[in-house]
Amino acid sequence: MCINLFGQVDSTATPKPAHIQEKVNIRIPDKSKIEEYRKDQRFEYKKEERGLSWWNRILLAINNFINNLLGTVAESGMLSIVVLIIIVVVICLIVLKLIGVDYRILLGKKELDKSDIDIYTENVHEMNFDALISNALRNKDYRLAVRFLYLKNLKQMSDKDIIEWSAHKTNYSYQYEIQNSLLRSKFLETTLIFDYVWYGEFELDENKFTEVDSRMGDLNKMINHER
């Protein structure tokens, strides 16, 4: 005897239809249109990155320095108004150095006489450098004499059209205007000496001044030989 374990199958049941796929029409754009879109800048998503200028790099470096410093101080629990004041003072000194201002005037380290004030307020083309240098040497103010010697060389380079003098330029910016490589090298040498003597508050005696005067004189001779 046979037993149907699976029950009776309804032979009249309709099977479910298989998945019917709709026909897809593939549209291919015209080649001329594709080329037109490629040349259209509105569809250019890749932008060329521009490098930072030297001034932006300086500002970025200062910003990173401040952020790092504040982070370190905050972690150590020493954040105070004193630290912030120190940061502001340091930044101000850096900016003053970049624009060529003598910070000692603001700090009151040095009492300025009339001849010293003229350094910052008068046009170099209107200054009698020979008289100013003689007066500085008479008073044994060798640092001031060095500054006048340096400015005198700047004036002579301007007179020779080697540079274009401006009160708003930094000393080091003039190097890019000097075409003669030997003259440029000597100018940078005297600029470093001047910065060391003037901004570094390096006290000169007569012997040291004689050596500096010789270096300034070498630059002066090279300027006079320029045509």
PDB file of C-alpha atoms in Angstrom:
ATOM      1  CA  MET A   1       0.000   0.000   0.000  1.00  0.00           C
ATOM      2  CA  CYS A   2       1.373   3.397  -1.010  1.00  0.00           C
ATOM      3  CA  ILE A   3       0.830   6.450   1.117  1.00  0.00           C
ATOM      4  CA  ASN A   4       1.110   9.980  -0.344  1.00  0.00           C
ATOM      5  CA  LEU A   5       3.216  11.793   2.283  1.00  0.00           C
ATOM      6  CA  PHE A   6       3.271  15.118   0.488  1.00  0.00           C
ATOM      7  CA  GLY A   7      -0.368  15.571  -0.135  1.00  0.00           C
ATOM      8  CA  GLN A   8      -2.097  16.030  -3.399  1.00  0.00           C
ATOM      9  CA  VAL A   9      -0.587  18.414  -5.884  1.00  0.00           C
ATOM     10  CA  ASP A  10      -2.963  20.728  -7.659  1.00  0.00           C
ATOM     11  CA  SER A  11      -2.012  20.296 -11.271  1.00  0.00           C
ATOM     12  CA  THR A  12      -4.222  23.211 -12.194  1.00  0.00           C
ATOM     13  CA  ALA A  13      -2.219  25.825 -10.129  1.00  0.00           C
ATOM     14  CA  THR A  14      -0.667  28.530 -12.261  1.00  0.00           C
ATOM     15  CA  PRO A  15       3.125  28.905 -11.728  1.00  0.00           C
ATOM     16  CA  LYS A  16       4.436  32.386 -10.823  1.00  0.00           C
ATOM     17  CA  PRO A  17       5.907  34.199 -13.792  1.00  0.00           C
ATOM     18  CA  ALA A  18       9.670  34.751 -13.886  1.00  0.00           C
ATOM     19  CA  HIS A  19      11.050  38.282 -13.448  1.00  0.00           C
ATOM     20  CA  ILE A  20      10.502  40.197 -16.588  1.00  0.00           C
ATOM     21  CA  GLN A  21      13.288  42.721 -17.470  1.00  0.00           C
ATOM     22  CA  GLU A  22      12.347  45.837 -19.336  1.00  0.00           C
ATOM     23  CA  LYS A  23      14.412  46.736 -22.328  1.00  0.00           C
ATOM     24  CA  VAL A  24      16.819  49.658 -21.632  1.00  0.00           C
ATOM     25  CA  ASN A  25      17.640  52.050 -24.393  1.00  0.00           C
ATOM     26  CA  ILE A  26      21.281  53.150 -24.136  1.00  0.00           C
ATOM     27  CA  ARG A  27      21.831  56.730 -25.283  1.00  0.00           C
ATOM     28  CA  ILE A  28      25.332  57.663 -26.359  1.00  0.00           C
ATOM     29  CA  PRO A  29      26.044  61.437 -26.484  1.00  0.00           C
ATOM     30  CA  ASP A  30      27.429  62.904 -29.639  1.00  0.00           C
ATOM     31  CA  LYS A  31      31.253  63.122 -29.619  1.00  0.00           C
ATOM     32  CA  SER A  32      31.170  66.819 -30.458  1.00  0.00           C
ATOM     33  CA  LYS A  33      28.993  67.475 -27.396  1.00  0.00           C
ATOM     34  CA  ILE A  34      31.360  65.530 -25.151  1.00  0.00           C
ATOM     35  CA  GLU A  35      34.307  67.575 -26.388  1.00  0.00           C
ATOM     36  CA  GLU A  36      32.325  70.774 -25.879  1.00  0.00           C
ATOM     37  CA  TYR A  37      31.624  69.878 -22.248  1.00  0.00           C
ATOM     38  CA  ARG A  38      35.275  69.008 -21.662  1.00  0.00           C
ATOM     39  CA  LYS A  39      36.352  72.483 -22.740  1.00  0.00           C
ATOM     40  CA  ASP A  40      33.673  74.223 -20.683  1.00  0.00           C
ATOM     41  CA  GLN A  41      35.372  75.657 -17.536  1.00  0.00           C
ATOM     42  CA  ARG A  42      32.091  75.460 -15.638  1.00  0.00           C
ATOM     43  CA  PHE A  43      32.542  71.693 -15.531  1.00  0.00           C
ATOM     44  CA  GLU A  44      36.206  71.879 -14.464  1.00  0.00           C
ATOM     45  CA  TYR A  45      36.196  70.672 -10.856  1.00  0.00           C
ATOM     46  CA  LYS A  46      39.934  70.259 -10.424  1.00  0.00           C
ATOM     47  CA  LYS A  47      41.290  73.615  -9.269  1.00  0.00           C
ATOM     48  CA  GLU A  48      44.949  74.544  -9.435  1.00  0.00           C
ATOM     49  CA  GLU A  49      46.311  75.192  -5.963  1.00  0.00           C
ATOM     50  CA  ARG A  50      48.197  78.435  -5.554  1.00  0.00           C
ATOM     51  CA  GLY A  51      51.226  78.623  -3.306  1.00  0.00           C
ATOM     52  CA  LEU A  52      51.269  80.919  -0.295  1.00  0.00           C
ATOM     53  CA  SER A  53      53.032  84.260  -0.582  1.00  0.00           C
ATOM     54  CA  TRP A  54      56.018  84.962   1.684  1.00  0.00           C
ATOM     55  CA  TRP A  55      53.866  87.247   3.858  1.00  0.00           C
ATOM     56  CA  ASN A  56      51.151  84.603   4.230  1.00  0.00           C
ATOM     57  CA  ARG A  57      53.810  82.053   5.151  1.00  0.00           C
ATOM     58  CA  ILE A  58      55.075  84.398   7.884  1.00  0.00           C
ATOM     59  CA  LEU A  59      51.553  84.933   9.226  1.00  0.00           C
ATOM     60  CA  LEU A  60      50.907  81.189   9.132  1.00  0.00           C
ATOM     61  CA  ALA A  61      54.132  80.496  11.022  1.00  0.00           C
ATOM     62  CA  ILE A  62      53.222  83.095  13.670  1.00  0.00           C
ATOM     63  CA  ASN A  63      49.711  81.655  13.963  1.00  0.00           C
ATOM     64  CA  ASN A  64      51.072  78.107  14.376  1.00  0.00           C
ATOM     65  CA  PHE A  65      53.570  79.320  16.959  1.00  0.00           C
ATOM     66  CA  ILE A  66      50.836  81.028  19.002  1.00  0.00           C
ATOM     67  CA  ASN A  67      48.524  78.009  18.797  1.00  0.00           C
ATOM     68  CA  ASN A  68      51.290  75.632  19.873  1.00  0.00           C
ATOM     69  CA  LEU A  69      52.349  77.921  22.697  1.00  0.00           C
ATOM     70  CA  LEU A  70      48.803  78.426  23.975  1.00  0.00           C
ATOM     71  CA  GLY A  71      48.168  74.690  23.785  1.00  0.00           C
ATOM     72  CA  THR A  72      51.295  73.914  25.798  1.00  0.00           C
ATOM     73  CA  VAL A  73      50.552  76.559  28.403  1.00  0.00           C
ATOM     74  CA  ALA A  74      46.908  75.491  28.718  1.00  0.00           C
ATOM     75  CA  GLU A  75      47.882  71.860  29.273  1.00  0.00           C
ATOM     76  CA  SER A  76      50.325  72.837  32.006  1.00  0.00           C
ATOM     77  CA  GLY A  77      47.717  75.001  33.730  1.00  0.00           C
ATOM     78  CA  MET A  78      49.790  78.199  33.555  1.00  0.00           C
ATOM     79  CA  LEU A  79      47.687  80.246  31.142  1.00  0.00           C
ATOM     80  CA  SER A  80      47.603  83.821  32.412  1.00  0.00           C
ATOM     81  CA  ILE A  81      47.510  87.405  31.275  1.00  0.00           C
ATOM     82  CA  VAL A  82      51.286  87.613  31.720  1.00  0.00           C
ATOM     83  CA  VAL A  83      51.867  84.930  29.097  1.00  0.00           C
ATOM     84  CA  LEU A  84      49.534  86.667  26.656  1.00  0.00           C
ATOM     85  CA  ILE A  85      51.354  89.974  27.164  1.00  0.00           C
ATOM     86  CA  ILE A  86      54.688  88.293  26.438  1.00  0.00           C
ATOM     87  CA  ILE A  87      53.281  86.804  23.223  1.00  0.00           C
ATOM     88  CA  VAL A  88      51.968  90.194  22.076  1.00  0.00           C
ATOM     89  CA  VAL A  89      55.301  91.891  22.821  1.00  0.00           C
ATOM     90  CA  VAL A  90      57.254  89.248  20.879  1.00  0.00           C
ATOM     91  CA  ILE A  91      54.960  89.583  17.864  1.00  0.00           C
ATOM     92  CA  CYS A  92      55.227  93.392  17.965  1.00  0.00           C
ATOM     93  CA  LEU A  93      59.030  93.206  18.046  1.00  0.00           C
ATOM     94  CA  ILE A  94      59.021  90.856  15.046  1.00  0.00           C
ATOM     95  CA  VAL A  95      56.762  93.206  13.069  1.00  0.00           C
ATOM     96  CA  LEU A  96      58.874  96.254  13.992  1.00  0.00           C
ATOM     97  CA  LYS A  97      61.992  94.405  12.857  1.00  0.00           C
ATOM     98  CA  LEU A  98      60.381  93.523   9.528  1.00  0.00           C
ATOM     99  CA  ILE A  99      59.427  97.143   8.798  1.00  0.00           C
ATOM    100  CA  GLY A 100      62.812  98.458   9.935  1.00  0.00           C
ATOM    101  CA  VAL A 101      61.736 100.428  13.024  1.00  0.00           C
ATOM    102  CA  ASP A 102      64.157 100.687  15.936  1.00  0.00           C
ATOM    103  CA  TYR A 103      62.263  99.139  18.863  1.00  0.00           C
ATOM    104  CA  ARG A 104      64.459 100.971  21.402  1.00  0.00           C
ATOM    105  CA  ILE A 105      62.558 104.164  20.686  1.00  0.00           C
ATOM    106  CA  LEU A 106      59.348 102.552  21.946  1.00  0.00           C
ATOM    107  CA  LEU A 107      61.060 100.986  24.954  1.00  0.00           C
ATOM    108  CA  GLY A 108      62.723 104.255  25.927  1.00  0.00           C
ATOM    109  CA  LYS A 109      66.182 102.692  26.045  1.00  0.00           C
ATOM    110  CA  LYS A 110      67.821 105.519  24.241  1.00  0.00           C
ATOM    111  CA  GLU A 111      67.372 109.265  24.492  1.00  0.00           C
ATOM    112  CA  LEU A 112      67.182 110.617  20.973  1.00  0.00           C
ATOM    113  CA  ASP A 113      68.875 113.815  19.978  1.00  0.00           C
ATOM    114  CA  LYS A 114      67.962 115.926  16.947  1.00  0.00           C
ATOM    115  CA  SER A 115      70.399 114.177  14.608  1.00  0.00           C
ATOM    116  CA  ASP A 116      69.034 110.770  15.628  1.00  0.00           C
ATOM    117  CA  ILE A 117      65.430 111.786  15.020  1.00  0.00           C
ATOM    118  CA  ASP A 118      66.374 112.969  11.535  1.00  0.00           C
ATOM    119  CA  ILE A 119      67.308 109.391  10.651  1.00  0.00           C
ATOM    120  CA  TYR A 120      63.668 108.377  10.764  1.00  0.00           C
ATOM    121  CA  THR A 121      61.968 111.569   9.588  1.00  0.00           C
ATOM    122  CA  GLU A 122      64.137 113.057   6.827  1.00  0.00           C
ATOM    123  CA  ASN A 123      64.749 112.037   3.253  1.00  0.00           C
ATOM    124  CA  VAL A 124      68.292 110.681   2.781  1.00  0.00           C
ATOM    125  CA  HIS A 125      68.648 112.933  -0.256  1.00  0.00           C
ATOM    126  CA  GLU A 126      68.280 115.963   2.003  1.00  0.00           C
ATOM    127  CA  MET A 127      70.815 114.909   4.659  1.00  0.00           C
ATOM    128  CA  ASN A 128      74.386 116.225   4.846  1.00  0.00           C
ATOM    129  CA  PHE A 129      76.049 112.928   5.705  1.00  0.00           C
ATOM    130  CA  ASP A 130      79.611 114.235   5.856  1.00  0.00           C
ATOM    131  CA  ALA A 131      78.609 116.775   8.522  1.00  0.00           C
ATOM    132  CA  LEU A 132      76.488 114.230  10.409  1.00  0.00           C
ATOM    133  CA  ILE A 133      79.308 111.660  10.411  1.00  0.00           C
ATOM    134  CA  SER A 134      81.847 114.237  11.596  1.00  0.00           C
ATOM    135  CA  ASN A 135      79.528 115.343  14.395  1.00  0.00           C
ATOM    136  CA  ALA A 136      78.926 111.738  15.513  1.00  0.00           C
ATOM    137  CA  LEU A 137      82.669 111.020  15.580  1.00  0.00           C
ATOM    138  CA  ARG A 138      83.294 114.215  17.496  1.00  0.00           C
ATOM    139  CA  ASN A 139      80.876 112.987  20.158  1.00  0.00           C
ATOM    140  CA  LYS A 140      82.426 109.486  19.993  1.00  0.00           C
ATOM    141  CA  ASP A 141      79.032 108.078  19.014  1.00  0.00           C
ATOM    142  CA  TYR A 142      80.464 105.402  16.732  1.00  0.00           C
ATOM    143  CA  ARG A 143      77.202 103.487  16.394  1.00  0.00           C
ATOM    144  CA  LEU A 144      75.478 106.572  15.025  1.00  0.00           C
ATOM    145  CA  ALA A 145      78.416 107.192  12.688  1.00  0.00           C
ATOM    146  CA  VAL A 146      78.029 103.658  11.311  1.00  0.00           C
ATOM    147  CA  ARG A 147      74.358 104.281  10.606  1.00  0.00           C
ATOM    148  CA  PHE A 148      75.141 107.483   8.722  1.00  0.00           C
ATOM    149  CA  LEU A 149      77.841 105.689   6.716  1.00  0.00           C
ATOM    150  CA  TYR A 150      75.355 102.987   5.779  1.00  0.00           C
ATOM    151  CA  LEU A 151      72.651 105.478   4.784  1.00  0.00           C
ATOM    152  CA  LYS A 152      75.193 107.451   2.784  1.00  0.00           C
ATOM    153  CA  ASN A 153      75.929 104.352   0.714  1.00  0.00           C
ATOM    154  CA  LEU A 154      72.208 103.829   0.153  1.00  0.00           C
ATOM    155  CA  LYS A 155      71.911 107.414  -1.073  1.00  0.00           C
ATOM    156  CA  GLN A 156      74.831 106.998  -3.466  1.00  0.00           C
ATOM    157  CA  MET A 157      73.367 103.795  -4.893  1.00  0.00           C
ATOM    158  CA  SER A 158      70.104 105.651  -5.397  1.00  0.00           C
ATOM    159  CA  ASP A 159      71.933 108.535  -7.123  1.00  0.00           C
ATOM    160  CA  LYS A 160      73.570 105.999  -9.455  1.00  0.00           C
ATOM    161  CA  ASP A 161      70.152 104.427 -10.191  1.00  0.00           C
ATOM    162  CA  ILE A 162      71.396 101.135  -8.763  1.00  0.00           C
ATOM    163  CA  ILE A 163      68.433 101.088  -6.388  1.00  0.00           C
ATOM    164  CA  GLU A 164      65.270 103.078  -5.925  1.00  0.00           C
ATOM    165  CA  TRP A 165      65.393 104.383  -2.376  1.00  0.00           C
ATOM    166  CA  SER A 166      62.218 104.495  -0.300  1.00  0.00           C
ATOM    167  CA  ALA A 167      61.665 105.098   3.399  1.00  0.00           C
ATOM    168  CA  HIS A 168      59.164 102.233   3.392  1.00  0.00           C
ATOM    169  CA  LYS A 169      61.592  99.590   2.139  1.00  0.00           C
ATOM    170  CA  THR A 170      63.651  97.300   4.340  1.00  0.00           C
ATOM    171  CA  ASN A 171      67.416  97.259   3.951  1.00  0.00           C
ATOM    172  CA  TYR A 172      67.444  93.696   2.675  1.00  0.00           C
ATOM    173  CA  SER A 173      64.858  94.428  -0.035  1.00  0.00           C
ATOM    174  CA  TYR A 174      67.430  96.482  -1.949  1.00  0.00           C
ATOM    175  CA  GLN A 175      69.496  93.402  -2.751  1.00  0.00           C
ATOM    176  CA  TYR A 176      66.934  92.376  -5.373  1.00  0.00           C
ATOM    177  CA  GLU A 177      67.491  95.654  -7.238  1.00  0.00           C
ATOM    178  CA  ILE A 178      71.292  95.363  -7.441  1.00  0.00           C
ATOM    179  CA  GLN A 179      72.298  93.738 -10.730  1.00  0.00           C
ATOM    180  CA  ASN A 180      76.056  93.483 -10.087  1.00  0.00           C
ATOM    181  CA  SER A 181      76.581  90.274  -8.096  1.00  0.00           C
ATOM    182  CA  LEU A 182      79.839  91.485  -6.475  1.00  0.00           C
ATOM    183  CA  LEU A 183      78.219  94.749  -5.424  1.00  0.00           C
ATOM    184  CA  ARG A 184      75.198  92.849  -4.118  1.00  0.00           C
ATOM    185  CA  SER A 185      77.431  90.586  -2.035  1.00  0.00           C
ATOM    186  CA  LYS A 186      79.324  93.537  -0.534  1.00  0.00           C
ATOM    187  CA  PHE A 187      76.050  95.336   0.181  1.00  0.00           C
ATOM    188  CA  LEU A 188      74.698  92.315   2.076  1.00  0.00           C
ATOM    189  CA  GLU A 189      77.943  92.126   4.038  1.00  0.00           C
ATOM    190  CA  THR A 190      77.687  95.758   5.161  1.00  0.00           C
ATOM    191  CA  THR A 191      73.969  95.322   5.887  1.00  0.00           C
ATOM    192  CA  LEU A 192      74.724  92.461   8.275  1.00  0.00           C
ATOM    193  CA  ILE A 193      77.408  94.565   9.969  1.00  0.00           C
ATOM    194  CA  PHE A 194      75.034  97.502  10.273  1.00  0.00           C
ATOM    195  CA  ASP A 195      72.242  95.347  11.748  1.00  0.00           C
ATOM    196  CA  TYR A 196      74.663  93.840  14.250  1.00  0.00           C
ATOM    197  CA  VAL A 197      75.947  97.243  15.332  1.00  0.00           C
ATOM    198  CA  TRP A 198      72.699  99.220  15.309  1.00  0.00           C
ATOM    199  CA  TYR A 199      69.911  96.811  16.218  1.00  0.00           C
ATOM    200  CA  GLY A 200      72.122  94.527  18.276  1.00  0.00           C
ATOM    201  CA  GLU A 201      73.207  97.482  20.442  1.00  0.00           C
ATOM    202  CA  PHE A 202      76.825  96.488  19.900  1.00  0.00           C
ATOM    203  CA  GLU A 203      79.043  99.102  21.507  1.00  0.00           C
ATOM    204  CA  LEU A 204      81.922 100.239  19.303  1.00  0.00           C
ATOM    205  CA  ASP A 205      85.225 101.698  20.349  1.00  0.00           C
ATOM    206  CA  GLU A 206      87.480 103.646  18.015  1.00  0.00           C
ATOM    207  CA  ASN A 207      89.433 100.580  16.842  1.00  0.00           C
ATOM    208  CA  LYS A 208      86.323  98.569  16.011  1.00  0.00           C
ATOM    209  CA  PHE A 209      84.793 101.551  14.248  1.00  0.00           C
ATOM    210  CA  THR A 210      87.894 101.869  12.063  1.00  0.00           C
ATOM    211  CA  GLU A 211      87.372  98.299  10.863  1.00  0.00           C
ATOM    212  CA  VAL A 212      83.675  98.882  10.137  1.00  0.00           C
ATOM    213  CA  ASP A 213      84.498 102.169   8.400  1.00  0.00           C
ATOM    214  CA  SER A 214      86.899 100.279   6.119  1.00  0.00           C
ATOM    215  CA  ARG A 215      84.161  97.819   5.103  1.00  0.00           C
ATOM    216  CA  MET A 216      81.740 100.660   4.405  1.00  0.00           C
ATOM    217  CA  GLY A 217      84.461 102.395   2.399  1.00  0.00           C
ATOM    218  CA  ASP A 218      84.968  99.297   0.238  1.00  0.00           C
ATOM    219  CA  LEU A 219      81.283  99.339  -0.670  1.00  0.00           C
ATOM    220  CA  ASN A 220      81.483 103.061  -1.386  1.00  0.00           C
ATOM    221  CA  LYS A 221      84.356 102.516  -3.851  1.00  0.00           C
ATOM    222  CA  MET A 222      82.434  99.804  -5.674  1.00  0.00           C
ATOM    223  CA  ILE A 223      79.414 102.102  -5.957  1.00  0.00           C
ATOM    224  CA  ASN A 224      81.536 104.900  -7.431  1.00  0.00           C
ATOM    225  CA  HIS A 225      82.913 102.541 -10.092  1.00  0.00           C
ATOM    226  CA  GLU A 226      79.417 101.570 -11.230  1.00  0.00           C
ATOM    227  CA  ARG A 227      78.261 103.218 -14.450  1.00  0.00           C
TER     228      ARG A 227
END
